[in-house]
Tab-separated table of N, CA, C and O in Angstrom:
chain	number	residue	atom	x	y	z
A	208	MET	N	9.809	1.430	-15.874
A	208	MET	CA	8.905	0.315	-15.705
A	208	MET	C	7.906	0.576	-14.576
A	208	MET	O	6.804	0.059	-14.602
A	209	GLU	N	8.332	1.366	-13.581
A	209	GLU	CA	7.434	1.680	-12.465
A	209	GLU	C	6.175	2.389	-12.948
A	209	GLU	O	5.071	2.110	-12.479
A	210	TYR	N	6.337	3.306	-13.894
A	210	TYR	CA	5.194	4.050	-14.411
A	210	TYR	C	4.238	3.145	-15.175
A	210	TYR	O	3.018	3.288	-15.069
A	211	ILE	N	4.792	2.222	-15.921
A	211	ILE	CA	3.949	1.305	-16.693
A	211	ILE	C	3.148	0.399	-15.760
A	211	ILE	O	1.944	0.202	-15.947
A	212	ASN	N	3.811	-0.126	-14.728
A	212	ASN	CA	3.109	-0.983	-13.762
A	212	ASN	C	2.031	-0.203	-13.019
A	212	ASN	O	0.925	-0.708	-12.811
A	213	ALA	N	2.343	1.012	-12.618
A	213	ALA	CA	1.339	1.836	-11.931
A	213	ALA	C	0.164	2.115	-12.858
A	213	ALA	O	-0.995	2.079	-12.431
A	214	PHE	N	0.457	2.367	-14.129
A	214	PHE	CA	-0.597	2.690	-15.082
A	214	PHE	C	-1.525	1.511	-15.319
A	214	PHE	O	-2.745	1.644	-15.267
A	215	TRP	N	-0.961	0.332	-15.569
A	215	TRP	CA	-1.852	-0.770	-15.920
A	215	TRP	C	-2.590	-1.323	-14.706
A	215	TRP	O	-3.750	-1.730	-14.815
A	216	VAL	N	-1.958	-1.324	-13.538
A	216	VAL	CA	-2.658	-1.819	-12.340
A	216	VAL	C	-3.744	-0.820	-11.924
A	216	VAL	O	-4.882	-1.210	-11.641
A	217	GLY	N	-3.412	0.466	-11.882
A	217	GLY	CA	-4.423	1.475	-11.555
A	217	GLY	C	-5.542	1.501	-12.578
A	217	GLY	O	-6.721	1.639	-12.231
A	218	GLY	N	-5.191	1.333	-13.851
A	218	GLY	CA	-6.211	1.282	-14.893
A	218	GLY	C	-7.114	0.075	-14.754
A	218	GLY	O	-8.330	0.164	-14.984
A	219	LEU	N	-6.547	-1.056	-14.370
A	219	LEU	CA	-7.347	-2.257	-14.168
A	219	LEU	C	-8.327	-2.071	-13.010
A	219	LEU	O	-9.502	-2.444	-13.115
A	220	ILE	N	-7.852	-1.469	-11.924
A	220	ILE	CA	-8.736	-1.207	-10.783
A	220	ILE	C	-9.873	-0.281	-11.207
A	220	ILE	O	-11.044	-0.531	-10.916
A	221	CYS	N	-9.530	0.784	-11.922
A	221	CYS	CA	-10.555	1.731	-12.363
A	221	CYS	C	-11.517	1.092	-13.353
A	221	CYS	O	-12.720	1.378	-13.323
A	222	ALA	N	-11.020	0.219	-14.217
A	222	ALA	CA	-11.893	-0.470	-15.172
A	222	ALA	C	-12.865	-1.396	-14.445
A	222	ALA	O	-14.047	-1.474	-14.803
A	223	LEU	N	-12.374	-2.099	-13.419
A	223	LEU	CA	-13.257	-2.965	-12.642
A	223	LEU	C	-14.339	-2.164	-11.921
A	223	LEU	O	-15.503	-2.579	-11.863
A	224	VAL	N	-13.957	-1.016	-11.392
A	224	VAL	CA	-14.934	-0.143	-10.724
A	224	VAL	C	-15.955	0.363	-11.738
A	224	VAL	O	-17.157	0.413	-11.457
A	225	GLN	N	-15.488	0.717	-12.926
A	225	GLN	CA	-16.401	1.186	-13.965
A	225	GLN	C	-17.388	0.087	-14.353
A	225	GLN	O	-18.574	0.353	-14.561
A	226	LEU	N	-16.908	-1.142	-14.445
A	226	LEU	CA	-17.804	-2.263	-14.730
A	226	LEU	C	-18.852	-2.435	-13.629
A	226	LEU	O	-20.017	-2.699	-13.911
A	227	LEU	N	-18.416	-2.298	-12.380
A	227	LEU	CA	-19.380	-2.373	-11.272
A	227	LEU	C	-20.440	-1.286	-11.387
A	227	LEU	O	-21.619	-1.541	-11.141
A	228	MET	N	-20.022	-0.101	-11.767
A	228	MET	CA	-20.975	1.006	-11.874
A	228	MET	C	-21.965	0.788	-13.019
A	228	MET	O	-23.138	1.130	-12.893
A	229	GLU	N	-21.495	0.233	-14.117
A	229	GLU	CA	-22.362	0.075	-15.286
A	229	GLU	C	-23.191	-1.198	-15.257
A	229	GLU	O	-24.307	-1.212	-15.758
A	230	ARG	N	-22.675	-2.267	-14.701
A	230	ARG	CA	-23.355	-3.565	-14.773
A	230	ARG	C	-24.200	-3.890	-13.537
A	230	ARG	O	-24.975	-4.838	-13.577
A	231	THR	N	-24.000	-3.181	-12.459
A	231	THR	CA	-24.784	-3.443	-11.251
A	231	THR	C	-25.578	-2.190	-10.897
A	231	THR	O	-25.401	-1.136	-11.493
A	232	LYS	N	-26.432	-2.339	-9.913
A	232	LYS	CA	-27.210	-1.195	-9.455
A	232	LYS	C	-26.598	-0.565	-8.205
A	232	LYS	O	-27.255	0.169	-7.495
A	233	MET	N	-25.314	-0.874	-7.981
A	233	MET	CA	-24.631	-0.309	-6.811
A	233	MET	C	-24.435	1.181	-7.010
A	233	MET	O	-24.036	1.635	-8.084
A	234	MET	N	-24.697	1.927	-5.957
A	234	MET	CA	-24.498	3.368	-5.986
A	234	MET	C	-22.999	3.660	-5.840
A	234	MET	O	-22.263	2.879	-5.249
A	235	PRO	N	-22.532	4.799	-6.372
A	235	PRO	CA	-21.101	5.122	-6.285
A	235	PRO	C	-20.558	5.140	-4.863
A	235	PRO	O	-19.424	4.728	-4.628
A	236	GLY	N	-21.350	5.589	-3.914
A	236	GLY	CA	-20.898	5.610	-2.522
A	236	GLY	C	-20.601	4.224	-1.998
A	236	GLY	O	-19.610	4.007	-1.285
A	237	ARG	N	-21.427	3.269	-2.363
A	237	ARG	CA	-21.194	1.890	-1.913
A	237	ARG	C	-19.956	1.298	-2.581
A	237	ARG	O	-19.225	0.518	-1.977
A	238	ILE	N	-19.725	1.661	-3.829
A	238	ILE	CA	-18.534	1.177	-4.518
A	238	ILE	C	-17.287	1.773	-3.872
A	238	ILE	O	-16.274	1.084	-3.700
A	239	MET	N	-17.353	3.030	-3.473
A	239	MET	CA	-16.214	3.651	-2.794
A	239	MET	C	-15.940	2.955	-1.465
A	239	MET	O	-14.779	2.704	-1.115
A	240	VAL	N	-16.997	2.644	-0.719
A	240	VAL	CA	-16.827	1.923	0.546
A	240	VAL	C	-16.243	0.541	0.277
A	240	VAL	O	-15.377	0.063	1.023
A	241	LEU	N	-16.687	-0.119	-0.802
A	241	LEU	CA	-16.145	-1.417	-1.169
A	241	LEU	C	-14.643	-1.337	-1.439
A	241	LEU	O	-13.879	-2.211	-1.030
A	242	LEU	N	-14.193	-0.269	-2.090
A	242	LEU	CA	-12.764	-0.093	-2.346
A	242	LEU	C	-11.981	0.102	-1.050
A	242	LEU	O	-10.907	-0.474	-0.873
A	243	VAL	N	-12.498	0.914	-0.150
A	243	VAL	CA	-11.807	1.146	1.127
A	243	VAL	C	-11.724	-0.159	1.926
A	243	VAL	O	-10.665	-0.517	2.449
A	244	VAL	N	-12.841	-0.871	2.005
A	244	VAL	CA	-12.857	-2.135	2.748
A	244	VAL	C	-11.931	-3.154	2.085
A	244	VAL	O	-11.242	-3.921	2.770
A	245	SER	N	-11.881	-3.160	0.758
A	245	SER	CA	-10.955	-4.060	0.056
A	245	SER	C	-9.508	-3.740	0.415
A	245	SER	O	-8.690	-4.647	0.590
A	246	GLY	N	-9.191	-2.449	0.528
A	246	GLY	CA	-7.844	-2.058	0.949
A	246	GLY	C	-7.524	-2.531	2.349
A	246	GLY	O	-6.405	-2.974	2.632
A	247	VAL	N	-8.517	-2.456	3.247
A	247	VAL	CA	-8.321	-2.941	4.619
A	247	VAL	C	-8.090	-4.448	4.618
A	247	VAL	O	-7.179	-4.949	5.281
A	248	VAL	N	-8.898	-5.174	3.862
A	248	VAL	CA	-8.774	-6.632	3.824
A	248	VAL	C	-7.432	-7.047	3.213
A	248	VAL	O	-6.753	-7.936	3.744
A	249	LEU	N	-7.045	-6.410	2.129
A	249	LEU	CA	-5.750	-6.727	1.517
A	249	LEU	C	-4.596	-6.430	2.475
A	249	LEU	O	-3.631	-7.193	2.552
A	250	SER	N	-4.708	-5.339	3.211
A	250	SER	CA	-3.682	-4.993	4.190
A	250	SER	C	-3.654	-5.996	5.341
A	250	SER	O	-2.591	-6.389	5.814
A	251	PHE	N	-4.831	-6.412	5.780
A	251	PHE	CA	-4.929	-7.363	6.889
A	251	PHE	C	-4.244	-8.680	6.543
A	251	PHE	O	-3.546	-9.269	7.368
A	252	PHE	N	-4.439	-9.153	5.327
A	252	PHE	CA	-3.852	-10.430	4.919
A	252	PHE	C	-2.429	-10.299	4.394
A	252	PHE	O	-1.821	-11.281	3.976
A	253	GLY	N	-1.891	-9.084	4.387
A	253	GLY	CA	-0.513	-8.878	3.977
A	253	GLY	C	-0.297	-8.840	2.474
A	253	GLY	O	0.840	-8.964	2.012
A	254	CYS	N	-1.359	-8.662	1.717
A	254	CYS	CA	-1.248	-8.641	0.254
A	254	CYS	C	-1.014	-7.233	-0.287
A	254	CYS	O	-0.567	-7.078	-1.421
A	255	PHE	N	-1.324	-6.214	0.502
A	255	PHE	CA	-1.257	-4.851	-0.029
A	255	PHE	C	0.180	-4.389	-0.230
A	255	PHE	O	0.484	-3.755	-1.245
A	256	ASP	N	1.056	-4.677	0.706
A	256	ASP	CA	2.445	-4.209	0.588
A	256	ASP	C	3.165	-4.746	-0.649
A	256	ASP	O	3.831	-3.981	-1.340
A	257	PRO	N	3.037	-6.052	-0.975
A	257	PRO	CA	3.651	-6.502	-2.231
A	257	PRO	C	3.035	-5.835	-3.472
A	257	PRO	O	3.737	-5.524	-4.429
A	258	MET	N	1.725	-5.612	-3.432
A	258	MET	CA	1.076	-4.913	-4.550
A	258	MET	C	1.588	-3.487	-4.662
A	258	MET	O	1.836	-2.987	-5.756
A	259	GLN	N	1.762	-2.827	-3.528
A	259	GLN	CA	2.266	-1.460	-3.521
A	259	GLN	C	3.717	-1.418	-3.996
A	259	GLN	O	4.119	-0.503	-4.700
A	260	GLU	N	4.478	-2.419	-3.630
A	260	GLU	CA	5.872	-2.503	-4.085
A	260	GLU	C	5.943	-2.627	-5.601
A	260	GLU	O	6.800	-2.043	-6.250
A	261	TYR	N	5.007	-3.381	-6.169
A	261	TYR	CA	5.005	-3.624	-7.609
A	261	TYR	C	4.409	-2.453	-8.392
A	261	TYR	O	4.984	-2.009	-9.379
A	262	ALA	N	3.251	-1.939	-7.947
A	262	ALA	CA	2.514	-0.967	-8.752
A	262	ALA	C	2.579	0.456	-8.215
A	262	ALA	O	2.136	1.378	-8.893
A	263	GLY	N	3.072	0.665	-7.031
A	263	GLY	CA	3.203	2.016	-6.480
A	263	GLY	C	1.886	2.767	-6.431
A	263	GLY	O	0.912	2.313	-5.845
A	264	ALA	N	1.851	3.924	-7.072
A	264	ALA	CA	0.674	4.788	-7.029
A	264	ALA	C	-0.528	4.172	-7.731
A	264	ALA	O	-1.657	4.590	-7.487
A	265	GLY	N	-0.330	3.181	-8.569
A	265	GLY	CA	-1.445	2.517	-9.216
A	265	GLY	C	-2.354	1.821	-8.225
A	265	GLY	O	-3.528	1.612	-8.493
A	266	VAL	N	-1.817	1.471	-7.081
A	266	VAL	CA	-2.609	0.822	-6.041
A	266	VAL	C	-2.992	1.810	-4.947
A	266	VAL	O	-4.084	1.748	-4.396
A	267	THR	N	-2.121	2.753	-4.626
A	267	THR	CA	-2.372	3.622	-3.482
A	267	THR	C	-3.307	4.787	-3.789
A	267	THR	O	-3.965	5.283	-2.895
A	268	VAL	N	-3.353	5.229	-5.043
A	268	VAL	CA	-4.191	6.383	-5.365
A	268	VAL	C	-5.675	6.042	-5.334
A	268	VAL	O	-6.468	6.802	-4.788
A	269	PRO	N	-6.118	4.906	-5.925
A	269	PRO	CA	-7.531	4.573	-5.719
A	269	PRO	C	-7.796	4.362	-4.233
A	269	PRO	O	-6.877	4.229	-3.442
A	270	LEU	N	-9.017	4.294	-3.857
A	270	LEU	CA	-9.375	4.241	-2.439
A	270	LEU	C	-8.831	3.022	-1.708
A	270	LEU	O	-8.920	2.954	-0.482
A	271	LEU	N	-8.251	2.095	-2.413
A	271	LEU	CA	-7.588	0.973	-1.743
A	271	LEU	C	-6.496	1.476	-0.809
A	271	LEU	O	-6.286	0.939	0.277
A	272	GLY	N	-5.789	2.503	-1.228
A	272	GLY	CA	-4.715	3.067	-0.424
A	272	GLY	C	-5.205	3.661	0.881
A	272	GLY	O	-4.531	3.567	1.907
A	273	PHE	N	-6.384	4.274	0.854
A	273	PHE	CA	-6.936	4.842	2.083
A	273	PHE	C	-7.280	3.736	3.078
A	273	PHE	O	-7.040	3.862	4.279
A	274	GLY	N	-7.816	2.627	2.573
A	274	GLY	CA	-8.087	1.485	3.445
A	274	GLY	C	-6.823	0.939	4.063
A	274	GLY	O	-6.791	0.560	5.241
A	275	ASN	N	-5.740	0.905	3.295
A	275	ASN	CA	-4.451	0.449	3.812
A	275	ASN	C	-3.951	1.381	4.909
A	275	ASN	O	-3.449	0.923	5.940
A	276	VAL	N	-4.078	2.679	4.700
A	276	VAL	CA	-3.644	3.652	5.719
A	276	VAL	C	-4.434	3.458	7.006
A	276	VAL	O	-3.873	3.474	8.111
A	277	LEU	N	-5.741	3.256	6.890
A	277	LEU	CA	-6.565	3.029	8.086
A	277	LEU	C	-6.129	1.768	8.823
A	277	LEU	O	-6.007	1.765	10.050
A	278	MET	N	-5.881	0.713	8.075
A	278	MET	CA	-5.483	-0.551	8.713
A	278	MET	C	-4.132	-0.437	9.401
A	278	MET	O	-3.952	-0.956	10.501
A	279	LYS	N	-3.185	0.242	8.771
A	279	LYS	CA	-1.880	0.437	9.415
A	279	LYS	C	-2.022	1.244	10.697
A	279	LYS	O	-1.375	0.958	11.704
A	280	GLY	N	-2.868	2.261	10.674
A	280	GLY	CA	-3.097	3.068	11.875
A	280	GLY	C	-3.708	2.258	13.001
A	280	GLY	O	-3.334	2.405	14.170
A	281	VAL	N	-4.649	1.394	12.653
A	281	VAL	CA	-5.283	0.547	13.673
A	281	VAL	C	-4.266	-0.434	14.245
A	281	VAL	O	-4.218	-0.641	15.465
A	282	ARG	N	-3.436	-1.018	13.398
A	282	ARG	CA	-2.406	-1.953	13.894
A	282	ARG	C	-1.459	-1.276	14.878
A	282	ARG	O	-1.148	-1.816	15.937
A	283	GLU	N	-0.971	-0.085	14.490
A	283	GLU	CA	-0.040	0.628	15.364
A	283	GLU	C	-0.697	1.004	16.686
A	283	GLU	O	-0.100	0.867	17.761
A	284	ALA	N	-1.932	1.478	16.615
A	284	ALA	CA	-2.621	1.892	17.840
A	284	ALA	C	-2.949	0.692	18.724
A	284	ALA	O	-2.945	0.816	19.951
A	285	LEU	N	-3.242	-0.448	18.127
A	285	LEU	CA	-3.491	-1.647	18.935
A	285	LEU	C	-2.252	-2.051	19.712
A	285	LEU	O	-2.347	-2.466	20.872
A	286	GLU	N	-1.094	-1.929	19.075
A	286	GLU	CA	0.147	-2.270	19.764
A	286	GLU	C	0.450	-1.300	20.892
A	286	GLU	O	0.946	-1.702	21.948
A	287	GLU	N	0.148	-0.016	20.691
A	287	GLU	CA	0.464	1.000	21.696
A	287	GLU	C	-0.585	1.099	22.797
A	287	GLU	O	-0.254	1.211	23.967
A	288	GLN	N	-1.862	1.078	22.429
A	288	GLN	CA	-2.932	1.380	23.374
A	288	GLN	C	-3.790	0.181	23.741
A	288	GLN	O	-4.676	0.295	24.582
A	289	GLY	N	-3.594	-0.918	23.087
A	289	GLY	CA	-4.436	-2.081	23.359
A	289	GLY	C	-5.780	-1.946	22.664
A	289	GLY	O	-5.877	-1.416	21.559
A	290	PHE	N	-6.833	-2.429	23.334
A	290	PHE	CA	-8.164	-2.488	22.732
A	290	PHE	C	-8.677	-1.119	22.284
A	290	PHE	O	-9.339	-1.009	21.256
A	291	LEU	N	-8.390	-0.060	23.032
A	291	LEU	CA	-8.870	1.277	22.654
A	291	LEU	C	-8.235	1.761	21.353
A	291	LEU	O	-8.808	2.587	20.646
A	292	GLY	N	-7.084	1.235	21.016
A	292	GLY	CA	-6.447	1.584	19.758
A	292	GLY	C	-7.257	1.154	18.550
A	292	GLY	O	-7.126	1.715	17.465
A	293	LEU	N	-8.114	0.159	18.745
A	293	LEU	CA	-8.994	-0.296	17.678
A	293	LEU	C	-9.887	0.836	17.191
A	293	LEU	O	-10.194	0.933	16.011
A	294	PHE	N	-10.275	1.715	18.090
A	294	PHE	CA	-11.166	2.824	17.738
A	294	PHE	C	-10.399	4.091	17.363
A	294	PHE	O	-10.830	4.847	16.506
A	295	ALA	N	-9.279	4.318	17.999
A	295	ALA	CA	-8.529	5.567	17.785
A	295	ALA	C	-7.573	5.508	16.603
A	295	ALA	O	-7.310	6.529	15.980
A	296	GLY	N	-7.064	4.338	16.267
A	296	GLY	CA	-6.017	4.219	15.257
A	296	GLY	C	-6.424	4.689	13.875
A	296	GLY	O	-5.678	5.386	13.191
A	297	GLY	N	-7.618	4.320	13.444
A	297	GLY	CA	-8.081	4.719	12.123
A	297	GLY	C	-8.275	6.216	12.002
A	297	GLY	O	-7.960	6.817	10.971
A	298	PHE	N	-8.785	6.822	13.070
A	298	PHE	CA	-8.980	8.275	13.045
A	298	PHE	C	-7.652	9.016	12.979
A	298	PHE	O	-7.502	9.977	12.232
A	299	LYS	N	-6.701	8.555	13.769
A	299	LYS	CA	-5.398	9.214	13.790
A	299	LYS	C	-4.685	9.067	12.451
A	299	LYS	O	-4.109	10.018	11.936
A	300	ALA	N	-4.732	7.870	11.866
A	300	ALA	CA	-4.032	7.621	10.607
A	300	ALA	C	-4.688	8.332	9.436
A	300	ALA	O	-4.011	8.808	8.531
A	301	GLY	N	-6.005	8.410	9.430
A	301	GLY	CA	-6.709	9.015	8.308
A	301	GLY	C	-6.957	10.500	8.438
A	301	GLY	O	-7.514	11.122	7.528
A	302	ALA	N	-6.538	11.087	9.541
A	302	ALA	CA	-6.851	12.491	9.808
A	302	ALA	C	-6.209	13.444	8.803
A	302	ALA	O	-6.840	14.401	8.356
A	303	ILE	N	-4.974	13.192	8.422
A	303	ILE	CA	-4.277	14.112	7.518
A	303	ILE	C	-4.943	14.125	6.149
A	303	ILE	O	-5.223	15.187	5.594
A	304	GLY	N	-5.193	12.951	5.595
A	304	GLY	CA	-5.811	12.876	4.277
A	304	GLY	C	-7.212	13.450	4.256
A	304	GLY	O	-7.605	14.165	3.327
A	305	THR	N	-7.987	13.160	5.301
A	305	THR	CA	-9.352	13.674	5.380
A	305	THR	C	-9.342	15.187	5.555
A	305	THR	O	-10.122	15.900	4.907
A	306	SER	N	-8.465	15.690	6.398
A	306	SER	CA	-8.368	17.142	6.600
A	306	SER	C	-7.945	17.848	5.322
A	306	SER	O	-8.498	18.900	4.973
A	307	ALA	N	-6.987	17.286	4.619
A	307	ALA	CA	-6.541	17.894	3.361
A	307	ALA	C	-7.673	17.921	2.342
A	307	ALA	O	-7.872	18.930	1.652
A	308	ALA	N	-8.445	16.838	2.254
A	308	ALA	CA	-9.568	16.808	1.311
A	308	ALA	C	-10.601	17.867	1.659
A	308	ALA	O	-11.131	18.555	0.775
A	309	LEU	N	-10.885	18.036	2.933
A	309	LEU	CA	-11.855	19.056	3.351
A	309	LEU	C	-11.344	20.468	3.075
A	309	LEU	O	-12.081	21.316	2.557
A	310	ILE	N	-10.097	20.714	3.405
A	310	ILE	CA	-9.533	22.057	3.213
A	310	ILE	C	-9.462	22.408	1.734
A	310	ILE	O	-9.896	23.490	1.319
A	311	PHE	N	-8.943	21.502	0.907
A	311	PHE	CA	-8.830	21.793	-0.525
A	311	PHE	C	-10.202	21.859	-1.188
A	311	PHE	O	-10.409	22.642	-2.116
A	312	GLY	N	-11.140	21.056	-0.722
A	312	GLY	CA	-12.505	21.144	-1.239
A	312	GLY	C	-13.138	22.482	-0.921
A	312	GLY	O	-13.818	23.090	-1.756
A	313	TYR	N	-12.903	22.965	0.302
A	313	TYR	CA	-13.434	24.277	0.676
A	313	TYR	C	-12.781	25.381	-0.147
A	313	TYR	O	-13.462	26.291	-0.634
A	314	LEU	N	-11.462	25.331	-0.310
A	314	LEU	CA	-10.767	26.339	-1.118
A	314	LEU	C	-11.250	26.317	-2.566
A	314	LEU	O	-11.426	27.373	-3.185
A	315	ALA	N	-11.489	25.131	-3.091
A	315	ALA	CA	-12.008	25.034	-4.460
A	315	ALA	C	-13.407	25.629	-4.557
A	315	ALA	O	-13.755	26.256	-5.561
A	316	SER	N	-14.200	25.482	-3.503
A	316	SER	CA	-15.547	26.059	-3.530
A	316	SER	C	-15.508	27.582	-3.473
A	316	SER	O	-16.427	28.242	-3.953
A	317	LEU	N	-14.448	28.144	-2.914
A	317	LEU	CA	-14.316	29.599	-2.904
A	317	LEU	C	-13.907	30.130	-4.269
A	317	LEU	O	-14.315	31.223	-4.663
A	318	VAL	N	-13.114	29.368	-4.987
A	318	VAL	CA	-12.611	29.806	-6.287
A	318	VAL	C	-13.634	29.562	-7.394
A	318	VAL	O	-13.842	30.408	-8.255
A	319	CYS	N	-14.274	28.410	-7.363
A	319	CYS	CA	-15.206	28.026	-8.429
A	319	CYS	C	-16.641	28.162	-7.941
A	319	CYS	O	-16.967	27.728	-6.851
A	320	ARG	N	-17.463	28.746	-8.758
A	320	ARG	CA	-18.883	28.870	-8.428
A	320	ARG	C	-19.658	27.809	-9.185
A	320	ARG	O	-19.541	27.693	-10.394
A	321	SER	N	-20.456	27.058	-8.464
A	321	SER	CA	-21.264	26.047	-9.141
A	321	SER	C	-22.550	26.676	-9.636
A	321	SER	O	-23.046	27.646	-9.094
A	322	LYS	N	-23.085	26.115	-10.697
A	322	LYS	CA	-24.344	26.576	-11.245
A	322	LYS	C	-25.407	25.559	-10.899
A	322	LYS	O	-25.201	24.351	-11.034
A	323	MET	N	-26.517	26.025	-10.459
A	323	MET	CA	-27.618	25.137	-10.097
A	323	MET	C	-28.193	24.506	-11.354
A	323	MET	O	-28.424	25.192	-12.349
A	324	ARG	N	-28.424	23.211	-11.296
A	324	ARG	CA	-29.042	22.517	-12.426
A	324	ARG	C	-30.545	22.500	-12.226
A	324	ARG	O	-31.052	22.387	-11.122
A	325	LYS	N	-31.243	22.626	-13.328
A	325	LYS	CA	-32.713	22.635	-13.227
A	325	LYS	C	-33.298	21.333	-13.652
A	325	LYS	O	-32.808	20.558	-14.340
């Protein structure tokens, strides 16, 4: 049942994003930022954890999960460092995922050659 819940919730999120891309003039970058900010807001209000409990990877794999990771990092850093944690927490929490994306993207660029479009 976990796989089915992850599939339909993740599919619903992706379908909503696809509708935003097709029906509005929003650029993909802005939609991605909207997903991250939505993850932060859901985490702030305590709605993300129950959603994650129910749908698992269906919620965490889209960029909502990255927003949740940033918010958790900021919360932890605020408790440990006070006001300065507001700035440091997101960087510390998101560093692993961002570093992995950069490293794997670079490795993929070494293996695959892109062709210039005319």
